[in-house]
Coordinates of C-alpha atoms in Angstrom, one line a residue:
M27 CA 141.7 55.9 167.6
I28 CA 143.3 56.4 170.6
F29 CA 144.2 60.3 172.2
A30 CA 146.0 60.7 174.5
H31 CA 144.2 63.0 177.3
R32 CA 146.1 66.2 178.7
G33 CA 149.2 63.7 177.1
L34 CA 150.5 61.1 178.8
S35 CA 149.0 63.1 181.9
G36 CA 149.5 58.9 183.7
R37 CA 152.8 58.9 183.8
F38 CA 153.6 62.8 183.4
P39 CA 152.8 66.5 184.6
E40 CA 149.7 67.0 181.8
N41 CA 148.8 69.4 179.5
T42 CA 153.1 69.5 179.0
M43 CA 155.1 69.0 176.2
L44 CA 156.7 66.6 178.3
A45 CA 153.2 64.9 178.2
F46 CA 152.4 65.9 174.2
E47 CA 156.3 64.4 173.1
A48 CA 155.6 61.1 175.4
A49 CA 152.0 60.3 173.9
R50 CA 153.7 60.4 169.9
K51 CA 156.3 58.4 171.2
A52 CA 154.1 55.9 172.8
G53 CA 152.6 55.6 169.2
V54 CA 148.8 57.3 169.7
H55 CA 146.5 58.3 167.4
G56 CA 146.1 62.0 169.1
I57 CA 146.3 63.8 172.1
E58 CA 143.6 66.1 173.7
L59 CA 144.5 69.7 175.5
D60 CA 142.9 72.0 177.3
V61 CA 142.8 75.6 176.4
Q62 CA 142.3 78.6 178.7
L63 CA 143.2 82.7 178.0
S64 CA 145.4 84.8 179.8
K65 CA 145.6 88.1 180.5
D66 CA 147.5 89.4 178.1
G67 CA 145.1 87.2 175.9
E68 CA 147.9 84.7 175.0
L69 CA 146.5 80.5 174.4
V70 CA 147.6 78.6 177.7
I71 CA 147.1 74.8 178.0
I72 CA 146.1 74.7 181.0
H73 CA 142.6 72.3 182.4
D74 CA 141.9 74.2 185.4
E75 CA 140.7 78.2 185.7
K76 CA 143.3 78.5 188.5
I77 CA 146.5 77.0 188.5
N78 CA 146.1 75.5 192.3
R79 CA 146.3 71.7 191.6
T80 CA 149.4 71.8 188.8
T81 CA 151.2 74.8 189.4
D82 CA 153.7 76.3 192.5
G83 CA 151.2 80.0 192.2
T84 CA 147.7 80.2 192.8
G85 CA 145.1 82.5 191.0
F86 CA 143.1 82.2 188.4
I87 CA 144.5 81.7 184.5
R88 CA 143.3 84.7 183.8
D89 CA 144.5 86.9 186.1
F90 CA 148.6 86.5 184.9
K91 CA 150.1 87.7 181.4
Y92 CA 152.2 84.8 180.2
K93 CA 155.4 86.2 181.1
D94 CA 154.1 85.7 184.7
I95 CA 152.7 82.1 184.1
V96 CA 155.6 80.7 182.0
Q97 CA 157.6 80.8 185.3
F98 CA 155.8 79.2 187.4
D99 CA 156.8 74.9 188.3
A100 CA 154.0 72.6 186.3
G101 CA 155.6 69.2 187.1
S102 CA 156.5 69.5 190.9
W103 CA 153.2 68.9 191.4
F104 CA 153.4 65.2 190.2
N105 CA 156.7 64.3 190.4
T106 CA 160.0 66.1 191.5
E107 CA 161.5 65.3 188.4
F108 CA 159.4 67.5 186.8
N109 CA 160.4 70.3 188.2
H110 CA 161.0 72.3 184.7
A111 CA 157.8 71.8 183.1
R112 CA 155.9 74.8 182.3
I113 CA 152.6 75.6 181.2
P114 CA 152.6 75.7 177.3
R115 CA 151.0 78.3 174.8
L116 CA 148.7 77.0 172.1
E117 CA 151.0 78.5 169.7
E118 CA 154.1 75.6 170.8
V119 CA 151.7 72.4 170.3
F120 CA 151.4 74.0 166.5
Q121 CA 155.2 74.9 166.7
W122 CA 155.5 70.9 167.4
A123 CA 152.8 69.4 165.6
K124 CA 153.7 70.7 162.4
E125 CA 158.1 68.4 163.2
E126 CA 159.1 65.6 160.9
N127 CA 157.3 62.9 162.3
N128 CA 153.9 64.2 163.2
E129 CA 150.7 63.5 162.8
L130 CA 148.7 63.3 166.0
V131 CA 145.1 64.9 165.4
I132 CA 144.6 67.1 168.1
N133 CA 141.2 67.9 170.3
V134 CA 141.8 71.7 172.0
E135 CA 139.3 72.1 174.3
L136 CA 138.5 75.3 174.7
K137 CA 137.6 76.0 178.6
N138 CA 135.3 78.5 178.7
D139 CA 132.1 77.5 180.2
V140 CA 133.3 78.8 183.6
F141 CA 135.0 82.1 182.6
R142 CA 134.0 83.5 178.5
Y143 CA 136.5 84.2 177.1
D144 CA 135.5 86.3 174.1
G145 CA 137.5 86.1 171.2
M146 CA 138.8 82.9 172.1
E147 CA 137.1 81.1 169.4
E148 CA 138.5 83.8 166.7
K149 CA 142.4 83.2 168.7
V150 CA 142.2 80.0 167.7
L151 CA 141.3 79.7 164.5
T152 CA 143.4 82.1 163.1
L153 CA 146.5 79.9 165.0
I154 CA 145.1 76.9 163.2
E155 CA 145.0 78.5 160.5
Q156 CA 148.3 80.0 160.7
Y157 CA 149.5 76.9 160.9
D158 CA 147.9 74.9 158.7
L159 CA 147.1 72.5 160.6
R160 CA 143.0 72.1 160.0
D161 CA 142.8 68.8 158.8
R162 CA 144.5 67.8 162.3
I163 CA 142.3 69.2 164.4
I164 CA 139.1 69.0 166.3
L165 CA 138.2 71.9 168.2
S166 CA 135.5 70.7 171.6
S167 CA 133.9 72.7 174.5
F168 CA 131.2 72.1 176.9
N169 CA 129.5 75.3 175.7
P170 CA 127.2 74.9 173.4
E171 CA 127.3 78.4 172.6
S172 CA 131.1 78.0 172.0
V173 CA 130.9 75.6 169.5
K174 CA 128.1 77.2 167.7
R175 CA 130.3 80.1 167.4
I176 CA 133.0 78.1 166.1
R177 CA 130.8 76.4 163.6
T178 CA 129.6 80.2 162.6
L179 CA 133.2 81.3 161.9
D180 CA 134.0 78.3 159.9
N181 CA 131.8 75.4 158.2
E182 CA 134.8 73.3 157.8
I183 CA 136.6 72.4 161.4
N184 CA 136.5 69.3 163.2
T185 CA 133.8 70.2 165.8
G186 CA 133.0 68.7 168.8
Y187 CA 129.9 69.1 172.1
L188 CA 130.9 67.9 175.3
I189 CA 128.9 66.7 177.6
L190 CA 129.0 65.6 181.8
G191 CA 127.1 62.0 182.6
I192 CA 123.5 60.8 180.8
H193 CA 122.3 63.9 178.6
A194 CA 119.1 63.5 176.9
N195 CA 119.6 66.4 174.7
A196 CA 122.5 65.8 173.3
I197 CA 121.8 65.0 170.1
K198 CA 119.2 67.8 169.4
V199 CA 121.7 70.0 170.8
A200 CA 125.1 68.9 169.6
R201 CA 122.8 69.5 165.3
N202 CA 121.3 72.8 166.2
I203 CA 125.3 74.2 166.8
G204 CA 126.8 72.0 164.3
A205 CA 128.9 69.7 166.5
D206 CA 130.8 66.9 164.4
A207 CA 130.0 64.7 167.3
I208 CA 129.4 64.6 171.1
H209 CA 132.5 64.0 173.3
C210 CA 131.2 61.6 176.6
Q211 CA 131.7 60.1 179.4
K212 CA 130.9 56.1 179.0
E213 CA 127.7 56.4 180.8
F214 CA 126.3 58.1 177.8
V215 CA 127.8 55.6 175.3
Q216 CA 125.2 52.6 177.1
S217 CA 122.3 54.6 177.3
I218 CA 119.8 54.4 175.8
H219 CA 120.9 57.9 173.8
G220 CA 124.4 56.3 173.1
I221 CA 123.0 54.3 170.9
Q222 CA 120.9 55.9 169.3
A223 CA 123.5 59.1 168.5
I224 CA 125.3 55.7 166.9
E225 CA 122.6 53.9 164.9
N226 CA 122.3 58.1 163.8
K227 CA 126.2 58.4 162.5
I228 CA 126.7 60.4 165.1
P229 CA 130.4 59.7 166.2
L230 CA 131.2 59.5 169.8
R231 CA 135.0 60.4 171.4
T232 CA 134.5 59.3 175.0
Y233 CA 136.6 60.0 177.7
T234 CA 138.2 59.0 180.5
I235 CA 139.0 56.0 179.8
N236 CA 141.4 54.3 181.4
R237 CA 140.6 50.3 181.4
W238 CA 142.0 48.8 178.6
S239 CA 138.7 46.4 178.8
D240 CA 136.0 49.5 179.3
A241 CA 138.3 50.6 176.3
Q242 CA 137.8 47.6 174.1
S243 CA 134.0 47.2 174.7
L244 CA 133.6 50.8 173.9
L245 CA 135.2 50.2 170.7
N246 CA 133.4 47.6 169.7
Q247 CA 130.4 48.9 170.7
G248 CA 131.0 51.6 167.4
V249 CA 132.6 54.7 169.3
E250 CA 135.6 56.4 167.4
V251 CA 137.6 58.0 169.7
V252 CA 139.1 56.3 173.1
M253 CA 140.6 58.8 175.9
T254 CA 143.3 57.8 178.1
D255 CA 145.6 59.0 180.6
F256 CA 147.3 55.4 180.2
C257 CA 147.6 55.7 175.8
D258 CA 151.5 54.2 176.2
E259 CA 149.0 50.6 177.8
F260 CA 146.2 51.2 175.4
V261 CA 148.7 51.7 172.1
S262 CA 150.4 48.6 172.7
N263 CA 147.0 46.5 173.2
Y264 CA 145.2 47.9 170.1
Q265 CA 147.7 46.6 168.1

């Protein structure tokens, strides 16, 4: 499957409703997005712990209440034509996911490997249940303890253990924490550890692949998901 990494982020400001809707219209199979917690406990969609790179503000996301976060311009950094874009809440994405003609899989990455964000797992699971999206959600994190906690709280929801580079113990850790898949870079897929994972029928979901030739090779090798910033191009080639 082809997933849109932070939405159609090669052409729209990442992790915004604009990028997600553009990905849906492009015909992608799923989207990937990042979740953090605001000061007042709202689940907000942003990749970096600081808002500096993708908004006109400065500071850590956890130091702002959502009523202040929503005031920041989350689009002009990409292109001034997107100056109306804002940082969305996860609930907004789930509301959008329930609209007609939207059947996308949603990979929610919990960005809790720098700041722990106590209670994030429970909040996300509660929202998933509220919107009856269990069958369309993948929860992933670089924090193995978070993935383990998700599995403790819910023994059925699809999970992914995120890794960087070639992680020799990835298969062992993934099994120990109850992860359904390993989310990895192409270097891992092509390593002996990635080959072993595929041979043992452990799904691999790869990020961030922006050349179709690489995607084609990885899909042929047996990966389950390729995540890309340019899902429109990939969907066209995939079909």
